[in-house]
Amino acid sequence: MFETLPQPKLDGIIALMQAFADDPRMGKIDLGVGVYRDEAGRTPVMQAVKKAESHIVATQESKTYLSLAGDVAFLDAMEGLLLGGAVPNARVAAVGTPGGTTAVRQIAELIRRAHADATIWISAQTWPNHAPLIAAAGMKSRPYRYQDATTGMLDRDGMFADIAQAAAGDVVLLHGCCHNPTGIDLSVQDWADMGAALERTGAVPFVDMAYQGFGEGLNADAGGLRHLAARLPEVLVAASCSKNFGLYRERVGLAMAIVPEPDKAKLAGALAGLNRQNFAFPPDHGGRVVSTILNDVTLKHVWQTELEEMRTRVSGNRHALAAALRDETGSDRFDVIEQQQGMFSLLPVTPEQVECLRADHGIYMLWDGRTNMAGLNSQTVPVLAQAIAQITA
Ligand SMILES: Cc1ncc(COP(=O)(O)O)c(C=O)c1O
């Protein structure tokens, strides 16, 4: 029966992870996979997580099934973290999902059930899994312009011109903060203008929040989402706790629909029904870690301090790399790296130059130049800057 089974095209990130693992060279540098690393290159379990886990192990009395939506304490705590009271709970339907990936998939399926003809607009540069997830859910996607190739900054006019073409009932996927892969975030004014543009077109925003706390801080990073939630009748959200709680392999995420109050029960039922069909109950352990942290003043403080350290380290790497590239190349064309934020930037290198970095220098990044700023440290920043100066000379 499997003779003609097509093999899935390996996701570029997964293929790169494999190639890096197979590379025997000492001193190879992994700037591909999107995980946070400390100065020593580790992705440690956060102290707040360790403490919460100890508490859970000591006190948990049952692991019997919960509801299809998952743990209510997790959902409530995440609603607070994401929305900060911007809308009443009576407008919010949410379910736990295995990671942010599944949240994106579930929301895409929700859209198909509600409006199968809708187009989901995605930024021209985006997380490589967005388009495949949307297609797998049976929906079509269409790009809107995002990064200006010349300046490396936001192509604001292009973006708004494209979004103006969205039809009522279409969906516009926006990165809540720390845009992956460009690191270009919308300003407060851009979010306000986005709200107005969506009001004019009747398109619904779908905010993917995978890096809250890595940009400017927990509240500032959610500012755009909160603005849209307070302004528009319908907002969809996919959230991930992989990065900001370091819970990658525990698979902690959340799918949310913010709707007018009379629609809440319908949406809660639809999201729970999707969970039932795809995996039934969301994993519990990681979500319980998150709610334990967020509901305990001391643990929350420990977590916020650790997250702030991670945020500061990544931003420090950005400044160090921009300065090193300025020195090595004698050009200011890499300065935008300092204005971008979050884990990623797209370095202005060609796929051939990316291959040269891998083959000749043992430096791994995605083919489009996506570089994990958290993968750098004080030793590797000059190595990367020299290699880039060489290949772009
Ligand atoms: C933009 C974006 N959305 C969603 C995710 C999904 O994260 P996870 O499924 O690991 O929670 C990621 C992970 O890299 C991401 O970058």
mmCIF file of C-alpha atoms and ligand atoms in Angstrom:
data_model
loop_
_atom_site.group_PDB
_atom_site.id
_atom_site.type_symbol
_atom_site.label_atom_id
_atom_site.label_comp_id
_atom_site.label_asym_id
_atom_site.label_seq_id
_atom_site.Cartn_x
_atom_site.Cartn_y
_atom_site.Cartn_z
ATOM 1 C CA MET A 1 0.000 0.000 0.000
ATOM 2 C CA PHE A 2 2.877 2.418 0.511
ATOM 3 C CA GLU A 3 4.625 1.978 -2.874
ATOM 4 C CA THR A 4 3.556 5.398 -4.119
ATOM 5 C CA LEU A 5 3.610 7.184 -0.783
ATOM 6 C CA PRO A 6 5.139 10.625 -1.409
ATOM 7 C CA GLN A 7 7.881 11.684 0.989
ATOM 8 C CA PRO A 8 7.247 15.055 2.634
ATOM 9 C CA LYS A 9 9.671 17.777 1.626
ATOM 10 C CA LEU A 10 11.949 18.191 4.627
ATOM 11 C CA ASP A 11 11.462 21.578 6.286
ATOM 12 C CA GLY A 12 14.619 23.671 5.711
ATOM 13 C CA ILE A 13 15.132 24.145 9.452
ATOM 14 C CA ILE A 14 14.900 20.428 10.220
ATOM 15 C CA ALA A 15 17.296 19.598 7.341
ATOM 16 C CA LEU A 16 19.740 22.198 8.631
ATOM 17 C CA MET A 17 19.596 20.788 12.179
ATOM 18 C CA GLN A 18 20.521 17.389 10.752
ATOM 19 C CA ALA A 19 23.373 18.744 8.625
ATOM 20 C CA PHE A 20 24.791 20.590 11.643
ATOM 21 C CA ALA A 21 24.615 17.462 13.825
ATOM 22 C CA ASP A 22 26.435 15.480 11.091
ATOM 23 C CA ASP A 23 29.239 18.068 10.676
ATOM 24 C CA PRO A 24 32.357 16.725 12.493
ATOM 25 C CA ARG A 25 34.206 20.098 12.558
ATOM 26 C CA MET A 26 35.190 21.613 15.898
ATOM 27 C CA GLY A 27 34.113 25.225 16.217
ATOM 28 C CA LYS A 28 31.077 24.883 13.937
ATOM 29 C CA ILE A 29 28.463 27.540 14.727
ATOM 30 C CA ASP A 30 24.702 26.881 14.712
ATOM 31 C CA LEU A 31 22.699 29.998 13.904
ATOM 32 C CA GLY A 32 19.909 28.015 12.240
ATOM 33 C CA VAL A 33 17.485 26.459 14.649
ATOM 34 C CA GLY A 34 15.394 28.972 16.604
ATOM 35 C CA VAL A 35 16.223 28.209 20.203
ATOM 36 C CA TYR A 36 17.661 30.545 22.816
ATOM 37 C CA ARG A 37 21.262 29.828 23.833
ATOM 38 C CA ASP A 38 23.232 31.317 26.691
ATOM 39 C CA GLU A 39 26.834 32.584 26.395
ATOM 40 C CA ALA A 40 28.062 28.976 26.786
ATOM 41 C CA GLY A 41 25.780 27.752 23.990
ATOM 42 C CA ARG A 42 23.349 25.946 26.289
ATOM 43 C CA THR A 43 19.573 26.051 26.259
ATOM 44 C CA PRO A 44 19.062 25.600 29.992
ATOM 45 C CA VAL A 45 15.865 24.754 31.843
ATOM 46 C CA MET A 46 14.826 28.025 33.491
ATOM 47 C CA GLN A 47 15.075 28.149 37.288
ATOM 48 C CA ALA A 48 11.429 29.175 37.602
ATOM 49 C CA VAL A 49 10.486 26.110 35.529
ATOM 50 C CA LYS A 50 12.591 23.796 37.715
ATOM 51 C CA LYS A 51 10.936 25.170 40.854
ATOM 52 C CA ALA A 52 7.440 24.891 39.384
ATOM 53 C CA GLU A 53 8.142 21.328 38.266
ATOM 54 C CA SER A 54 9.324 20.339 41.767
ATOM 55 C CA HIS A 55 6.134 21.791 43.201
ATOM 56 C CA ILE A 56 3.976 19.938 40.677
ATOM 57 C CA VAL A 57 5.728 16.604 41.273
ATOM 58 C CA ALA A 58 5.310 17.022 45.027
ATOM 59 C CA THR A 59 1.651 18.010 44.992
ATOM 60 C CA GLN A 60 -0.043 16.526 41.917
ATOM 61 C CA GLU A 61 -2.430 13.750 42.883
ATOM 62 C CA SER A 62 -3.856 12.663 39.567
ATOM 63 C CA LYS A 63 -3.078 12.698 35.888
ATOM 64 C CA THR A 64 -6.550 11.811 34.772
ATOM 65 C CA TYR A 65 -7.999 13.583 31.726
ATOM 66 C CA LEU A 66 -8.983 17.216 31.982
ATOM 67 C CA SER A 67 -11.383 18.947 29.602
ATOM 68 C CA LEU A 68 -10.726 19.147 25.859
ATOM 69 C CA ALA A 69 -9.718 22.787 26.316
ATOM 70 C CA GLY A 70 -7.031 21.829 28.858
ATOM 71 C CA ASP A 71 -6.254 23.290 32.260
ATOM 72 C CA VAL A 72 -8.405 26.326 33.056
ATOM 73 C CA ALA A 73 -5.658 27.825 35.249
ATOM 74 C CA PHE A 74 -3.285 27.760 32.247
ATOM 75 C CA LEU A 75 -5.853 29.322 29.928
ATOM 76 C CA ASP A 76 -6.677 32.095 32.407
ATOM 77 C CA ALA A 77 -3.029 32.831 33.161
ATOM 78 C CA MET A 78 -2.187 33.014 29.452
ATOM 79 C CA GLU A 79 -5.159 35.262 28.788
ATOM 80 C CA GLY A 80 -3.733 37.646 31.366
ATOM 81 C CA LEU A 81 -0.224 37.459 29.918
ATOM 82 C CA LEU A 82 -1.375 38.007 26.340
ATOM 83 C CA LEU A 83 -4.266 40.416 26.730
ATOM 84 C CA GLY A 84 -3.502 42.181 30.026
ATOM 85 C CA GLY A 85 -7.193 42.880 30.576
ATOM 86 C CA ALA A 86 -7.580 44.658 27.209
ATOM 87 C CA VAL A 87 -10.880 42.813 26.651
ATOM 88 C CA PRO A 88 -13.278 41.133 29.107
ATOM 89 C CA ASN A 89 -13.035 37.373 29.581
ATOM 90 C CA ALA A 90 -16.600 37.169 28.250
ATOM 91 C CA ARG A 91 -15.155 37.788 24.752
ATOM 92 C CA VAL A 92 -12.369 35.190 24.951
ATOM 93 C CA ALA A 93 -12.545 31.520 23.916
ATOM 94 C CA ALA A 94 -9.286 29.574 24.248
ATOM 95 C CA VAL A 95 -7.939 26.031 24.259
ATOM 96 C CA GLY A 96 -4.537 24.546 25.009
ATOM 97 C CA THR A 97 -2.622 23.036 22.097
ATOM 98 C CA PRO A 98 0.618 21.060 21.730
ATOM 99 C CA GLY A 99 2.895 24.046 21.066
ATOM 100 C CA GLY A 100 2.351 27.167 18.982
ATOM 101 C CA THR A 101 2.642 25.111 15.788
ATOM 102 C CA THR A 102 -0.571 23.247 16.536
ATOM 103 C CA ALA A 103 -2.235 26.485 17.599
ATOM 104 C CA VAL A 104 -1.552 27.906 14.118
ATOM 105 C CA ARG A 105 -2.871 24.704 12.545
ATOM 106 C CA GLN A 106 -6.017 24.667 14.707
ATOM 107 C CA ILE A 107 -6.795 28.305 13.931
ATOM 108 C CA ALA A 108 -6.328 27.635 10.202
ATOM 109 C CA GLU A 109 -8.780 24.739 10.499
ATOM 110 C CA LEU A 110 -11.191 26.931 12.436
ATOM 111 C CA ILE A 111 -11.069 29.486 9.609
ATOM 112 C CA ARG A 112 -11.755 26.748 7.038
ATOM 113 C CA ARG A 113 -14.840 25.632 8.940
ATOM 114 C CA ALA A 114 -16.147 29.169 9.201
ATOM 115 C CA HIS A 115 -15.175 30.490 5.776
ATOM 116 C CA ALA A 116 -13.435 28.006 3.483
ATOM 117 C CA ASP A 117 -13.046 30.578 0.694
ATOM 118 C CA ALA A 118 -11.068 32.994 2.838
ATOM 119 C CA THR A 119 -7.510 33.870 1.900
ATOM 120 C CA ILE A 120 -5.000 33.955 4.735
ATOM 121 C CA TRP A 121 -2.561 36.789 4.042
ATOM 122 C CA ILE A 122 0.951 36.138 5.327
ATOM 123 C CA SER A 123 3.981 38.418 5.336
ATOM 124 C CA ALA A 124 6.223 37.767 2.311
ATOM 125 C CA GLN A 125 9.011 36.777 4.683
ATOM 126 C CA THR A 126 7.643 34.587 7.435
ATOM 127 C CA TRP A 127 8.220 31.513 9.597
ATOM 128 C CA PRO A 128 8.815 28.732 7.029
ATOM 129 C CA ASN A 129 6.025 26.637 8.556
ATOM 130 C CA HIS A 130 3.205 29.167 8.142
ATOM 131 C CA ALA A 131 2.362 28.494 4.489
ATOM 132 C CA PRO A 132 2.634 24.668 4.792
ATOM 133 C CA LEU A 133 0.442 24.628 7.922
ATOM 134 C CA ILE A 134 -2.191 26.764 6.225
ATOM 135 C CA ALA A 135 -2.088 24.561 3.108
ATOM 136 C CA ALA A 136 -2.316 21.390 5.225
ATOM 137 C CA ALA A 137 -5.476 22.813 6.794
ATOM 138 C CA GLY A 138 -6.911 23.197 3.291
ATOM 139 C CA MET A 139 -6.663 26.979 3.106
ATOM 140 C CA LYS A 140 -4.995 29.285 0.615
ATOM 141 C CA SER A 141 -2.422 31.858 1.606
ATOM 142 C CA ARG A 142 -1.214 34.964 -0.190
ATOM 143 C CA PRO A 143 1.793 37.124 0.670
ATOM 144 C CA TYR A 144 1.770 40.799 1.618
ATOM 145 C CA ARG A 145 4.971 42.813 1.286
ATOM 146 C CA TYR A 146 6.946 43.161 4.500
ATOM 147 C CA GLN A 147 10.717 43.754 4.416
ATOM 148 C CA ASP A 148 12.097 46.366 2.036
ATOM 149 C CA ALA A 149 15.072 44.680 0.348
ATOM 150 C CA THR A 150 16.937 47.986 -0.048
ATOM 151 C CA THR A 151 16.629 49.430 3.459
ATOM 152 C CA GLY A 152 16.214 46.155 5.365
ATOM 153 C CA MET A 153 13.351 47.873 7.210
ATOM 154 C CA LEU A 154 9.565 47.640 6.961
ATOM 155 C CA ASP A 155 8.053 48.187 3.518
ATOM 156 C CA ARG A 156 5.209 50.075 5.154
ATOM 157 C CA ASP A 157 3.558 51.365 2.003
ATOM 158 C CA GLY A 158 3.825 47.987 0.280
ATOM 159 C CA MET A 159 2.385 46.200 3.286
ATOM 160 C CA PHE A 160 -0.630 48.488 3.625
ATOM 161 C CA ALA A 161 -1.225 48.552 -0.150
ATOM 162 C CA ASP A 162 -1.387 44.738 -0.194
ATOM 163 C CA ILE A 163 -3.546 44.466 2.910
ATOM 164 C CA ALA A 164 -5.972 46.991 1.417
ATOM 165 C CA GLN A 165 -6.729 44.304 -1.166
ATOM 166 C CA ALA A 166 -7.920 41.792 1.437
ATOM 167 C CA ALA A 167 -11.616 41.000 1.193
ATOM 168 C CA ALA A 168 -14.048 41.088 4.103
ATOM 169 C CA GLY A 169 -13.723 37.741 5.872
ATOM 170 C CA ASP A 170 -10.118 37.216 4.747
ATOM 171 C CA VAL A 171 -7.560 36.759 7.491
ATOM 172 C CA VAL A 172 -4.292 38.670 7.959
ATOM 173 C CA LEU A 173 -1.605 36.767 9.844
ATOM 174 C CA LEU A 174 0.593 39.133 11.883
ATOM 175 C CA HIS A 175 3.561 38.342 14.106
ATOM 176 C CA GLY A 176 2.750 39.695 17.575
ATOM 177 C CA CYS A 177 6.400 40.687 18.117
ATOM 178 C CA CYS A 178 9.926 39.653 17.142
ATOM 179 C CA HIS A 179 8.956 38.944 13.541
ATOM 180 C CA ASN A 180 10.431 35.654 12.361
ATOM 181 C CA PRO A 181 12.640 35.867 10.307
ATOM 182 C CA THR A 182 13.171 39.616 9.771
ATOM 183 C CA GLY A 183 13.190 40.959 13.359
ATOM 184 C CA ILE A 184 11.144 43.906 12.033
ATOM 185 C CA ASP A 185 8.264 44.769 14.325
ATOM 186 C CA LEU A 186 5.361 47.130 13.827
ATOM 187 C CA SER A 187 5.528 50.408 15.768
ATOM 188 C CA VAL A 188 2.667 51.609 17.963
ATOM 189 C CA GLN A 189 1.572 53.809 15.034
ATOM 190 C CA ASP A 190 1.806 50.875 12.585
ATOM 191 C CA TRP A 191 -0.461 48.782 14.835
ATOM 192 C CA ALA A 192 -2.966 51.633 15.028
ATOM 193 C CA ASP A 193 -2.884 51.971 11.235
ATOM 194 C CA MET A 194 -3.229 48.193 10.913
ATOM 195 C CA GLY A 195 -6.343 48.339 13.095
ATOM 196 C CA ALA A 196 -7.794 51.028 10.827
ATOM 197 C CA ALA A 197 -6.857 49.084 7.660
ATOM 198 C CA LEU A 198 -8.552 45.947 8.991
ATOM 199 C CA GLU A 199 -11.626 47.943 9.974
ATOM 200 C CA ARG A 200 -11.840 49.301 6.414
ATOM 201 C CA THR A 201 -11.448 45.911 4.720
ATOM 202 C CA GLY A 202 -13.347 43.748 7.208
ATOM 203 C CA ALA A 203 -10.446 41.275 7.265
ATOM 204 C CA VAL A 204 -9.772 39.510 10.567
ATOM 205 C CA PRO A 205 -6.335 39.647 12.229
ATOM 206 C CA PHE A 206 -4.651 36.420 13.294
ATOM 207 C CA VAL A 207 -1.792 37.203 15.668
ATOM 208 C CA ASP A 208 0.970 34.625 16.080
ATOM 209 C CA MET A 209 2.725 35.330 19.388
ATOM 210 C CA ALA A 210 5.767 33.085 19.751
ATOM 211 C CA TYR A 211 8.335 35.413 21.378
ATOM 212 C CA GLN A 212 6.520 37.559 23.955
ATOM 213 C CA GLY A 213 9.176 39.058 26.226
ATOM 214 C CA PHE A 214 12.060 38.849 23.732
ATOM 215 C CA GLY A 215 11.434 42.178 22.015
ATOM 216 C CA GLU A 216 10.922 45.198 24.254
ATOM 217 C CA GLY A 217 9.371 43.442 27.250
ATOM 218 C CA LEU A 218 6.298 41.395 28.162
ATOM 219 C CA ASN A 219 3.711 44.194 28.019
ATOM 220 C CA ALA A 220 5.182 46.217 25.169
ATOM 221 C CA ASP A 221 5.449 43.063 23.035
ATOM 222 C CA ALA A 222 1.727 42.396 23.457
ATOM 223 C CA GLY A 223 0.760 46.034 22.766
ATOM 224 C CA GLY A 224 -0.234 45.431 19.140
ATOM 225 C CA LEU A 225 -2.379 42.417 19.965
ATOM 226 C CA ARG A 226 -4.063 44.298 22.823
ATOM 227 C CA HIS A 227 -4.788 47.256 20.571
ATOM 228 C CA LEU A 228 -6.438 45.058 17.920
ATOM 229 C CA ALA A 229 -8.373 43.049 20.530
ATOM 230 C CA ALA A 230 -9.833 46.205 22.063
ATOM 231 C CA ARG A 231 -10.615 47.776 18.695
ATOM 232 C CA LEU A 232 -11.926 44.996 16.466
ATOM 233 C CA PRO A 233 -14.824 42.574 16.950
ATOM 234 C CA GLU A 234 -12.884 39.446 15.988
ATOM 235 C CA VAL A 235 -9.226 38.583 16.558
ATOM 236 C CA LEU A 236 -7.577 35.162 16.349
ATOM 237 C CA VAL A 237 -4.455 34.287 18.317
ATOM 238 C CA ALA A 238 -1.911 31.459 18.326
ATOM 239 C CA ALA A 239 0.544 31.587 21.221
ATOM 240 C CA SER A 240 3.613 29.544 22.094
ATOM 241 C CA CYS A 241 5.396 29.121 25.445
ATOM 242 C CA SER A 242 8.344 27.337 23.823
ATOM 243 C CA LYS A 243 10.746 30.283 23.882
ATOM 244 C CA ASN A 244 9.694 32.568 26.724
ATOM 245 C CA PHE A 245 9.383 29.683 29.190
ATOM 246 C CA GLY A 246 12.067 27.541 27.512
ATOM 247 C CA LEU A 247 9.530 24.690 27.343
ATOM 248 C CA TYR A 248 10.257 23.738 23.717
ATOM 249 C CA ARG A 249 9.882 19.965 23.911
ATOM 250 C CA GLU A 250 6.999 20.034 26.382
ATOM 251 C CA ARG A 251 4.789 21.462 23.606
ATOM 252 C CA VAL A 252 2.861 24.290 25.254
ATOM 253 C CA GLY A 253 0.619 26.514 23.178
ATOM 254 C CA LEU A 254 -2.784 28.089 23.025
ATOM 255 C CA ALA A 255 -5.363 28.846 20.316
ATOM 256 C CA MET A 256 -7.661 31.768 21.068
ATOM 257 C CA ALA A 257 -10.618 33.482 19.434
ATOM 258 C CA ILE A 258 -11.608 36.936 20.692
ATOM 259 C CA VAL A 259 -15.188 37.514 19.572
ATOM 260 C CA PRO A 260 -18.337 39.455 20.515
ATOM 261 C CA GLU A 261 -19.755 38.086 23.792
ATOM 262 C CA PRO A 262 -22.713 36.184 22.266
ATOM 263 C CA ASP A 263 -20.271 34.165 20.098
ATOM 264 C CA LYS A 264 -17.944 33.032 22.890
ATOM 265 C CA ALA A 265 -19.685 29.708 23.634
ATOM 266 C CA LYS A 266 -19.847 28.815 19.921
ATOM 267 C CA LEU A 267 -16.132 29.483 19.466
ATOM 268 C CA ALA A 268 -15.163 27.651 22.656
ATOM 269 C CA GLY A 269 -17.130 24.638 21.398
ATOM 270 C CA ALA A 270 -15.581 24.796 17.928
ATOM 271 C CA LEU A 271 -12.020 25.003 19.295
ATOM 272 C CA ALA A 272 -12.637 22.148 21.753
ATOM 273 C CA GLY A 273 -14.132 20.107 18.893
ATOM 274 C CA LEU A 274 -11.005 20.646 16.798
ATOM 275 C CA ASN A 275 -8.860 19.493 19.709
ATOM 276 C CA ARG A 276 -11.038 16.376 20.029
ATOM 277 C CA GLN A 277 -10.508 15.464 16.397
ATOM 278 C CA ASN A 278 -6.801 16.146 16.196
ATOM 279 C CA PHE A 279 -5.341 15.067 19.547
ATOM 280 C CA ALA A 280 -8.217 15.142 22.056
ATOM 281 C CA PHE A 281 -6.595 16.567 25.189
ATOM 282 C CA PRO A 282 -3.684 18.989 25.060
ATOM 283 C CA PRO A 283 -0.527 17.974 26.959
ATOM 284 C CA ASP A 284 -0.799 19.113 30.564
ATOM 285 C CA HIS A 285 2.628 19.219 32.186
ATOM 286 C CA GLY A 286 4.105 22.246 30.419
ATOM 287 C CA GLY A 287 0.904 24.276 30.704
ATOM 288 C CA ARG A 288 0.756 23.493 34.401
ATOM 289 C CA VAL A 289 4.340 24.723 34.762
ATOM 290 C CA VAL A 290 3.312 27.988 33.092
ATOM 291 C CA SER A 291 0.237 28.512 35.287
ATOM 292 C CA THR A 292 2.201 27.598 38.428
ATOM 293 C CA ILE A 293 4.750 30.280 37.564
ATOM 294 C CA LEU A 294 2.286 32.960 36.525
ATOM 295 C CA ASN A 295 0.074 32.435 39.589
ATOM 296 C CA ASP A 296 2.885 32.635 42.154
ATOM 297 C CA VAL A 297 4.309 36.087 42.862
ATOM 298 C CA THR A 298 7.802 34.821 43.744
ATOM 299 C CA LEU A 299 8.087 32.364 40.858
ATOM 300 C CA LYS A 300 6.755 34.944 38.440
ATOM 301 C CA HIS A 301 9.435 37.365 39.555
ATOM 302 C CA VAL A 302 12.162 34.703 39.094
ATOM 303 C CA TRP A 303 10.831 33.930 35.602
ATOM 304 C CA GLN A 304 10.586 37.593 34.568
ATOM 305 C CA THR A 305 14.149 38.194 35.722
ATOM 306 C CA GLU A 306 15.425 35.213 33.714
ATOM 307 C CA LEU A 307 13.432 36.251 30.645
ATOM 308 C CA GLU A 308 14.769 39.795 30.915
ATOM 309 C CA GLU A 309 18.333 38.403 31.046
ATOM 310 C CA MET A 310 17.675 36.428 27.862
ATOM 311 C CA ARG A 311 16.160 39.462 26.159
ATOM 312 C CA THR A 312 19.108 41.647 27.124
ATOM 313 C CA ARG A 313 21.620 39.052 25.944
ATOM 314 C CA VAL A 314 20.023 38.763 22.502
ATOM 315 C CA SER A 315 19.835 42.514 22.137
ATOM 316 C CA GLY A 316 23.486 42.774 23.247
ATOM 317 C CA ASN A 317 24.446 40.281 20.526
ATOM 318 C CA ARG A 318 22.676 42.468 17.968
ATOM 319 C CA HIS A 319 24.699 45.526 18.975
ATOM 320 C CA ALA A 320 27.946 43.540 19.072
ATOM 321 C CA LEU A 321 27.357 42.001 15.627
ATOM 322 C CA ALA A 322 26.383 45.319 14.031
ATOM 323 C CA ALA A 323 29.530 46.947 15.471
ATOM 324 C CA ALA A 324 31.776 44.051 14.370
ATOM 325 C CA LEU A 325 30.307 44.133 10.849
ATOM 326 C CA ARG A 326 30.812 47.891 10.688
ATOM 327 C CA ASP A 327 34.474 47.407 11.622
ATOM 328 C CA GLU A 328 35.101 44.451 9.320
ATOM 329 C CA THR A 329 33.269 45.710 6.226
ATOM 330 C CA GLY A 330 33.722 49.467 6.646
ATOM 331 C CA SER A 331 30.048 49.785 5.696
ATOM 332 C CA ASP A 332 26.938 50.693 7.651
ATOM 333 C CA ARG A 333 24.656 48.442 5.649
ATOM 334 C CA PHE A 334 24.351 45.983 8.518
ATOM 335 C CA ASP A 335 23.307 48.646 11.058
ATOM 336 C CA VAL A 336 19.618 47.715 10.743
ATOM 337 C CA ILE A 337 20.389 44.585 12.784
ATOM 338 C CA GLU A 338 20.435 46.885 15.821
ATOM 339 C CA GLN A 339 17.004 48.315 15.075
ATOM 340 C CA GLN A 340 15.427 44.911 14.578
ATOM 341 C CA GLN A 341 14.460 42.813 17.571
ATOM 342 C CA GLY A 342 13.906 39.298 18.843
ATOM 343 C CA MET A 343 15.817 36.180 17.981
ATOM 344 C CA PHE A 344 16.140 36.591 14.207
ATOM 345 C CA SER A 345 17.366 38.853 11.460
ATOM 346 C CA LEU A 346 17.701 38.212 7.758
ATOM 347 C CA LEU A 347 21.316 38.988 6.894
ATOM 348 C CA PRO A 348 21.690 40.430 3.387
ATOM 349 C CA VAL A 349 23.499 37.421 1.919
ATOM 350 C CA THR A 350 22.703 35.275 -1.108
ATOM 351 C CA PRO A 351 21.974 31.535 -0.894
ATOM 352 C CA GLU A 352 25.414 30.955 -2.496
ATOM 353 C CA GLN A 353 27.077 33.003 0.237
ATOM 354 C CA VAL A 354 25.107 31.084 2.894
ATOM 355 C CA GLU A 355 26.445 27.860 1.385
ATOM 356 C CA CYS A 356 29.961 29.302 1.429
ATOM 357 C CA LEU A 357 29.582 30.206 5.123
ATOM 358 C CA ARG A 358 28.587 26.611 5.827
ATOM 359 C CA ALA A 359 31.155 24.877 3.639
ATOM 360 C CA ASP A 360 34.190 27.122 4.288
ATOM 361 C CA HIS A 361 33.500 28.493 7.758
ATOM 362 C CA GLY A 362 31.268 25.904 9.477
ATOM 363 C CA ILE A 363 28.627 28.611 10.074
ATOM 364 C CA TYR A 364 25.042 27.396 9.699
ATOM 365 C CA MET A 365 22.131 29.710 8.933
ATOM 366 C CA LEU A 366 18.987 29.318 6.850
ATOM 367 C CA TRP A 367 19.360 29.632 3.056
ATOM 368 C CA ASP A 368 17.652 33.050 3.082
ATOM 369 C CA GLY A 369 20.180 34.462 5.582
ATOM 370 C CA ARG A 370 17.974 33.985 8.657
ATOM 371 C CA THR A 371 20.313 34.139 11.608
ATOM 372 C CA ASN A 372 19.544 33.238 15.205
ATOM 373 C CA MET A 373 21.010 36.144 17.181
ATOM 374 C CA ALA A 374 20.718 34.089 20.377
ATOM 375 C CA GLY A 375 23.107 31.524 18.882
ATOM 376 C CA LEU A 376 25.998 34.024 18.979
ATOM 377 C CA ASN A 377 28.388 34.781 21.836
ATOM 378 C CA SER A 378 31.384 37.051 22.407
ATOM 379 C CA GLN A 379 33.664 34.538 20.685
ATOM 380 C CA THR A 380 31.527 33.811 17.640
ATOM 381 C CA VAL A 381 30.443 37.398 16.859
ATOM 382 C CA PRO A 382 33.900 38.329 15.439
ATOM 383 C CA VAL A 383 34.141 34.971 13.609
ATOM 384 C CA LEU A 384 30.808 35.590 11.881
ATOM 385 C CA ALA A 385 31.653 39.231 11.103
ATOM 386 C CA GLN A 386 35.003 38.274 9.535
ATOM 387 C CA ALA A 387 33.446 35.463 7.506
ATOM 388 C CA ILE A 388 30.703 37.767 6.191
ATOM 389 C CA ALA A 389 33.237 40.466 5.346
ATOM 390 C CA GLN A 390 35.231 37.856 3.396
ATOM 391 C CA ILE A 391 32.350 36.410 1.412
ATOM 392 C CA THR A 392 30.777 39.786 0.613
ATOM 393 C CA ALA A 393 34.063 41.538 -0.251
HETATM 394 C C1 LIG B 1 6.456 32.622 14.362
HETATM 395 C C2 LIG B 1 6.358 31.300 15.035
HETATM 396 N N1 LIG B 1 5.151 30.791 15.294
HETATM 397 C C3 LIG B 1 4.999 29.615 15.906
HETATM 398 C C4 LIG B 1 6.088 28.866 16.300
HETATM 399 C C5 LIG B 1 5.823 27.524 16.947
HETATM 400 O O1 LIG B 1 6.478 27.248 18.084
HETATM 401 P P1 LIG B 1 6.290 25.889 18.885
HETATM 402 O O2 LIG B 1 5.418 24.975 18.108
HETATM 403 O O3 LIG B 1 7.650 25.320 19.056
HETATM 404 O O4 LIG B 1 5.656 26.286 20.172
HETATM 405 C C6 LIG B 1 7.374 29.345 16.034
HETATM 406 C C7 LIG B 1 8.566 28.566 16.389
HETATM 407 O O5 LIG B 1 9.647 28.736 15.940
HETATM 408 C C8 LIG B 1 7.511 30.592 15.405
HETATM 409 O O6 LIG B 1 8.703 31.124 15.131
#
